[in-house]
Short mmCIF file of C-alpha atoms and ligand atoms in Angstrom, two decimals:
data_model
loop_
_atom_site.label_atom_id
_atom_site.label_comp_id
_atom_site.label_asym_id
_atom_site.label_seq_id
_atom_site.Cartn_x
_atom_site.Cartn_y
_atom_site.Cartn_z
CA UNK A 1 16.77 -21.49 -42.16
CA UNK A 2 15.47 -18.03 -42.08
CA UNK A 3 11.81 -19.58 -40.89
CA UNK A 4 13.80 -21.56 -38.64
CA UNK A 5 15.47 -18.41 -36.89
CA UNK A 6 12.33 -16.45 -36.54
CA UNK A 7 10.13 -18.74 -35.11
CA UNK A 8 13.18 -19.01 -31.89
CA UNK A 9 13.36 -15.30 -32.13
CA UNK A 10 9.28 -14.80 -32.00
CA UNK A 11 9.27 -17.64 -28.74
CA UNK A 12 12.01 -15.65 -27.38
CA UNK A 13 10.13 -12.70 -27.15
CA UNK A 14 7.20 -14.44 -26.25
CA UNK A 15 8.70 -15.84 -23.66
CA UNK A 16 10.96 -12.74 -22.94
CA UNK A 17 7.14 -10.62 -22.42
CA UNK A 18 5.56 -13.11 -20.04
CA UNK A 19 8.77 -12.94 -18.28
CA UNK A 20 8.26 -9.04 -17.46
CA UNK A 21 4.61 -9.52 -16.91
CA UNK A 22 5.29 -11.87 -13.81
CA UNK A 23 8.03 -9.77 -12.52
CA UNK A 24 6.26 -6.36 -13.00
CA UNK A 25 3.04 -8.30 -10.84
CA UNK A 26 5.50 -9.15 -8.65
CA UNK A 27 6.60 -5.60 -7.94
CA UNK A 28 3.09 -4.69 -7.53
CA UNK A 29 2.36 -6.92 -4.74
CA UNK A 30 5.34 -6.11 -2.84
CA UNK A 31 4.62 -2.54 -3.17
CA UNK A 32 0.83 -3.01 -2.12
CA UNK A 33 1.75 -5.32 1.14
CA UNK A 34 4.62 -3.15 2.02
CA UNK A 35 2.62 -0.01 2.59
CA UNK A 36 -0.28 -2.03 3.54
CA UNK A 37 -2.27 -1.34 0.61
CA UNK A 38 -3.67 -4.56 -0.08
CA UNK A 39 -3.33 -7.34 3.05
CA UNK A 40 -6.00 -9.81 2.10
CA UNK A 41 -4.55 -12.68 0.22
CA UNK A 42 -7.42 -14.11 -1.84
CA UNK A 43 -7.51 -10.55 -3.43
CA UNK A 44 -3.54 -10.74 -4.05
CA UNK A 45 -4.11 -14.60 -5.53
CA UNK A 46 -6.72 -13.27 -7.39
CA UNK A 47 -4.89 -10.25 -9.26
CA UNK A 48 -2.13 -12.97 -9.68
CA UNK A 49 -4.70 -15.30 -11.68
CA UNK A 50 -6.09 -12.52 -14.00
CA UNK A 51 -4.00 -11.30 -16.96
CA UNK A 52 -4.51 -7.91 -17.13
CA UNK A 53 -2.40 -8.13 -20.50
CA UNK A 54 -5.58 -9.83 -21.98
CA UNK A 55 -7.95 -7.12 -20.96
CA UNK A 56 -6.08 -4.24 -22.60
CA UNK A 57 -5.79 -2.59 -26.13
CA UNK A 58 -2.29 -4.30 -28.25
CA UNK A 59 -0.75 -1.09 -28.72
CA UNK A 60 -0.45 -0.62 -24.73
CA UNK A 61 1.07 -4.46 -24.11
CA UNK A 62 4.25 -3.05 -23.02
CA UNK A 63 2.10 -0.94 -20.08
CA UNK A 64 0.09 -3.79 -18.94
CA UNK A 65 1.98 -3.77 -15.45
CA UNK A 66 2.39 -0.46 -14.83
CA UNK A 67 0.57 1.14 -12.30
CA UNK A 68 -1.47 3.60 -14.46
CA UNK A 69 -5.13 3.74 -16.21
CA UNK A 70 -5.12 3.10 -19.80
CA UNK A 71 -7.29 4.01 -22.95
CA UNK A 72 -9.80 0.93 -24.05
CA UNK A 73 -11.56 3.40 -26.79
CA UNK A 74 -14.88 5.55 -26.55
CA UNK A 75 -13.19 7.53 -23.94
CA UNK A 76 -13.19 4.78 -21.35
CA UNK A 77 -10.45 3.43 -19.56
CA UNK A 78 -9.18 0.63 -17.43
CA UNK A 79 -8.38 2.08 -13.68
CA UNK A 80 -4.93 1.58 -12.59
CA UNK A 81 -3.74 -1.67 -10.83
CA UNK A 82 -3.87 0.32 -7.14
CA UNK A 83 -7.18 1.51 -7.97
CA UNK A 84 -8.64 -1.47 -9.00
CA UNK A 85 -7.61 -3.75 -6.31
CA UNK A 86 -8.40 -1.49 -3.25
CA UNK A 87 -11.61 -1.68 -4.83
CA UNK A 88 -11.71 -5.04 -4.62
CA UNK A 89 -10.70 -5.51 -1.41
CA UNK A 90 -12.82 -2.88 -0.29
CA UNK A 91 -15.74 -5.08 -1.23
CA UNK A 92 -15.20 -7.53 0.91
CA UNK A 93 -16.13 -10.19 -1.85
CA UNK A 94 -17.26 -13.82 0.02
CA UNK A 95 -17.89 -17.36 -1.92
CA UNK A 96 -21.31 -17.45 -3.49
CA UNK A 97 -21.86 -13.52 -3.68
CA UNK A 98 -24.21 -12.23 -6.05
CA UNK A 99 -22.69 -8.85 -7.06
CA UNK A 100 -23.90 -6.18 -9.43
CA UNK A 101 -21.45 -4.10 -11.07
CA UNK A 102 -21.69 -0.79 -13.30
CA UNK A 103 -19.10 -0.01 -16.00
CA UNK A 104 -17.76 -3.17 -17.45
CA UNK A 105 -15.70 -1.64 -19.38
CA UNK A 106 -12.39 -3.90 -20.69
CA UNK A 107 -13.93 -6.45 -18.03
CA UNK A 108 -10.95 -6.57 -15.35
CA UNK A 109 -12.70 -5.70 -12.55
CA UNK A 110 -15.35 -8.55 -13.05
CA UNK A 111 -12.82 -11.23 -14.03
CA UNK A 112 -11.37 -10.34 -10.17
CA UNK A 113 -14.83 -10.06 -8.56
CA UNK A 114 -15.53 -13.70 -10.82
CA UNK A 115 -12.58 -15.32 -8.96
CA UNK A 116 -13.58 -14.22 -5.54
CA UNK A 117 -17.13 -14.76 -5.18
CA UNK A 118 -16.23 -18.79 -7.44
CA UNK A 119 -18.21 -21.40 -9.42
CA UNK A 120 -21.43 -20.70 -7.03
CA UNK A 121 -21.04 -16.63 -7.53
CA UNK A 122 -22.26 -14.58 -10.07
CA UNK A 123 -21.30 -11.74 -11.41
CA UNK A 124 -23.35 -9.24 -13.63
CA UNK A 125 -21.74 -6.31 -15.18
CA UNK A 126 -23.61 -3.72 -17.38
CA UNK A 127 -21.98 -1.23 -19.75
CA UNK A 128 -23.89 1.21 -21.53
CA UNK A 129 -21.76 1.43 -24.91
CA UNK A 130 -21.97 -1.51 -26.94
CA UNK A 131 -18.41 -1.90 -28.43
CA UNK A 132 -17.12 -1.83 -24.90
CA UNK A 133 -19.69 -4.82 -24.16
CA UNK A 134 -18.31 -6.90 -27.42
CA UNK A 135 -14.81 -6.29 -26.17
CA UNK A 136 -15.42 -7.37 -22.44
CA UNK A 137 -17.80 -10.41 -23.32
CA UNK A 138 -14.79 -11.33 -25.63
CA UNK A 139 -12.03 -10.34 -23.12
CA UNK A 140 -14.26 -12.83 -20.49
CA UNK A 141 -14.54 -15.99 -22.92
CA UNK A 142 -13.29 -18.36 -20.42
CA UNK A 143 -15.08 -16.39 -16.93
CA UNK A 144 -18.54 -18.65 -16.94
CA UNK A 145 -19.82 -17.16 -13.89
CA UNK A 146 -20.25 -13.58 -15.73
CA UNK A 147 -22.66 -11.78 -17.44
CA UNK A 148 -22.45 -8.81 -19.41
CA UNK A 149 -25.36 -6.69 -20.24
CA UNK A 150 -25.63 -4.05 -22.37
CA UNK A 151 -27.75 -1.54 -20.70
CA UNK A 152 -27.84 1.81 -18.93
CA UNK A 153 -27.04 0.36 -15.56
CA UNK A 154 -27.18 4.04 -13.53
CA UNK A 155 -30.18 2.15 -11.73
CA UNK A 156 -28.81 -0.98 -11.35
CA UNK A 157 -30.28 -3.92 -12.81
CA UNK A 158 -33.62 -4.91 -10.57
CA UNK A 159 -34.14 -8.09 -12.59
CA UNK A 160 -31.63 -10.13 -10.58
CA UNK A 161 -31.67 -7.66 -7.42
CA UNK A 162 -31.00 -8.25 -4.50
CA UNK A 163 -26.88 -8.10 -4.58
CA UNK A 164 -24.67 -8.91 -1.88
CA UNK A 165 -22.31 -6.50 -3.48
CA UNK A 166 -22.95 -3.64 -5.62
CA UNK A 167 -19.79 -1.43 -7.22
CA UNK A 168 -19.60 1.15 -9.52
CA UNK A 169 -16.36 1.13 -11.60
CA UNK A 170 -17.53 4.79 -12.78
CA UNK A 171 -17.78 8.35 -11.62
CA UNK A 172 -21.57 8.89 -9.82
CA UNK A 173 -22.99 12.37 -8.67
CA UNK A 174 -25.04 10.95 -6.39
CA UNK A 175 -25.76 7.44 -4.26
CA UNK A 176 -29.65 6.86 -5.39
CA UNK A 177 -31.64 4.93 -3.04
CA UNK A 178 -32.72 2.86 -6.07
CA UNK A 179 -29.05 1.50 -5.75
CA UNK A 180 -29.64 0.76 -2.40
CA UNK A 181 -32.92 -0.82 -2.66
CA UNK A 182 -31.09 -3.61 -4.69
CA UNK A 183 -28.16 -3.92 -1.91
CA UNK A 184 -29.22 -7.58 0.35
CA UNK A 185 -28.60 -6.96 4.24
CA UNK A 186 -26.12 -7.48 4.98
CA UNK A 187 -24.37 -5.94 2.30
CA UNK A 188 -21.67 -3.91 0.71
CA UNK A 189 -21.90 -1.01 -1.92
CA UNK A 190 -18.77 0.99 -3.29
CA UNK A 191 -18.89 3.78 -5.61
CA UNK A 192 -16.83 7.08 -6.34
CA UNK A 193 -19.14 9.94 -5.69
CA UNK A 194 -18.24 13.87 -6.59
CA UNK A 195 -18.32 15.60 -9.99
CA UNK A 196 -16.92 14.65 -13.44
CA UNK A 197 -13.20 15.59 -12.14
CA UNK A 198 -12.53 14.18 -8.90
CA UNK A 199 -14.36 11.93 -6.25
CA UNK A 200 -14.57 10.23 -3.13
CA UNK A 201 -14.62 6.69 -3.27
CA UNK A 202 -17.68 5.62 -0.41
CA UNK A 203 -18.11 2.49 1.20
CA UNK A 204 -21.84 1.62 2.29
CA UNK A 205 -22.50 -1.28 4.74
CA UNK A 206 -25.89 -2.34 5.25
CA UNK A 207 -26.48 -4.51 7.82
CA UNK A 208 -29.38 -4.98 10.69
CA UNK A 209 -31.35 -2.28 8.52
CA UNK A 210 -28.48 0.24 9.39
CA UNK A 211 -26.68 1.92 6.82
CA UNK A 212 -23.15 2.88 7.49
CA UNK A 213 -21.11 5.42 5.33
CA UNK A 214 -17.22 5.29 4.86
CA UNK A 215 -14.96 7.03 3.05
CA UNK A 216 -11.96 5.35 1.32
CA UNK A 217 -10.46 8.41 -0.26
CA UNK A 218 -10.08 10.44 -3.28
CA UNK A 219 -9.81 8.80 -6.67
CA UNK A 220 -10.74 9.85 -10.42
CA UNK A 221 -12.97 7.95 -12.77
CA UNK A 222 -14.43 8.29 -15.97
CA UNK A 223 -18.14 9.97 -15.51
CA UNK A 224 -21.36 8.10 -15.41
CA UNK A 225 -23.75 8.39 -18.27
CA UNK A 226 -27.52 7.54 -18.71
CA UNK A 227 -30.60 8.69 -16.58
CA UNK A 228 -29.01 8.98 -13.26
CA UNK A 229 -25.50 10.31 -14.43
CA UNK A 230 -23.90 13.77 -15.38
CA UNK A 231 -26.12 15.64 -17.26
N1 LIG B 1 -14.46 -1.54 -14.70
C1 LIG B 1 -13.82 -1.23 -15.96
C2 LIG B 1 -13.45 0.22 -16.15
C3 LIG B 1 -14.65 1.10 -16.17
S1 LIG B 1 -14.53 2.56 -17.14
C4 LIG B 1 -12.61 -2.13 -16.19
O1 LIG B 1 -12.29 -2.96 -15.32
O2 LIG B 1 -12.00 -2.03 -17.26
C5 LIG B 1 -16.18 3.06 -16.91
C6 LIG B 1 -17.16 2.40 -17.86
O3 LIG B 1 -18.47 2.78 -17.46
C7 LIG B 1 -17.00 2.83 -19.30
O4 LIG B 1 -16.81 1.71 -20.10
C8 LIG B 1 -18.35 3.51 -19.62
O5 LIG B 1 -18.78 3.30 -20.94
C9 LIG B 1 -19.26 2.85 -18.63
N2 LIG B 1 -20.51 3.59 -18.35
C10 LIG B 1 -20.72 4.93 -18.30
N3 LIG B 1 -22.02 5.19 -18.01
C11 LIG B 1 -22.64 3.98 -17.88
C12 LIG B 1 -23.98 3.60 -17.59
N4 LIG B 1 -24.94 4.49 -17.37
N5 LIG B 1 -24.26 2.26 -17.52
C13 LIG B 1 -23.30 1.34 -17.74
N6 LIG B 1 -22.01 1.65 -18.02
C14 LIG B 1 -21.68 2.96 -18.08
#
């Protein structure tokens, strides 16, 4: 009887959780289209499609849908929902890219960029601590068109350069022509560039040999390690 009980009660709340989950995505979205924060709706399907619950550390389940950056351990985090997806949209992500991005971390941001660029995409993703890699390659189990590498990515990654898109998901001092040397023309690059407090998220376009430089405002990210990052 008792097993009987707690196995309805444990579906319940099971059922009860997922319940919240789509209802708090749902409030995202209408927040993000109502101040014209996010218009494009393969980046909206695509936020719908990825749990964000399954990228996250247990003892923050109940946060999953809130619109706030949480702790995934070795002083990392996952950016906020808002964050993430103007990101994401920002990049402009067509079928078939070949993107390059730094800071896997929990491995949200690629499962998004995996959806958007599809089956004939590719995404590669380096992170620099390797606990963070286990936990994203694990996190990414059923995303077949990623790869995680474990590797100081503050140059990029030249052995599968050049990118259609290039992102960092990370704090940089400085945009390196290295980076840019990897970028295909046309192309996109993102990255938020300042110091270890505060930065300004830039948007490079290449295209026709022109670089063009955009800012997308003022965000904050966890700093950039390795040769080219904060000393
Ligand atoms: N995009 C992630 C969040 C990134 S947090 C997500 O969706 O969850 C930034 C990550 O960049 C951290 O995991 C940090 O370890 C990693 N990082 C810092 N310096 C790095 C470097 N030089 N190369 C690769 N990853 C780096």
């Amino acid at each position: 009887m008792f097993i009987y009980f707690s196995t309805i009660r444990l579906q319940n709340i099971y059922f009860i959780q997922k319940h919240q989950y789509s209802v708090q995505k749902y409030a995202l979205i209408k927040y993000w289209q109502s101040k014209n924060i996010i218009t494009n709706q393969e980046v909206l399907s695509a936020f719908k499609k990825v749990k964000r619950e399954n990228f996250i550390l247990k003892r923050y389940l109940k946060h999953a849908y809130e619109d706030i950056p949480l702790p995934i351990g070795f002083n990392a985090t996952i950016s906020q929902p808002t964050t993430v997806m103007i990101m994401t949209q920002a990049l402009e992500v067509k079928k078939g890219n070949k993107i390059l991005e730094i800071g896997t971390g929990s491995g949200y941001q690629a499962a998004l960029l995996s959806i958007l660029t599809g089956e004939k995409g590719k995404v590669y993703t380096t992170e620099l601590i390797k606990e963070l890699t286990d936990f994203a390659k694990q996190n990414l189990k059923e995303y077949k068109n990623i790869e995680v590498i474990n590797i100081d990515g503050s140059a990029g990654y030249k052995k599968y350069a050049q990118y259609d898109r290039i992102l960092f998901t990370v704090a940089i001092p400085k945009i390196e022509n290295i980076l840019l040397q990897q970028l295909k023309d046309p192309g996109v690059y993102l990255a938020p560039v300042g110091d270890e407090y505060s930065q300004e998220l830039i948007k490079v376009t290449k295209k026709d040999f022109q670089i063009i430089k955009q800012s997308l405002g003022y965000f904050q990210f966890v700093p950039l390690k390795g040769e080219y990052g904060f000393k």
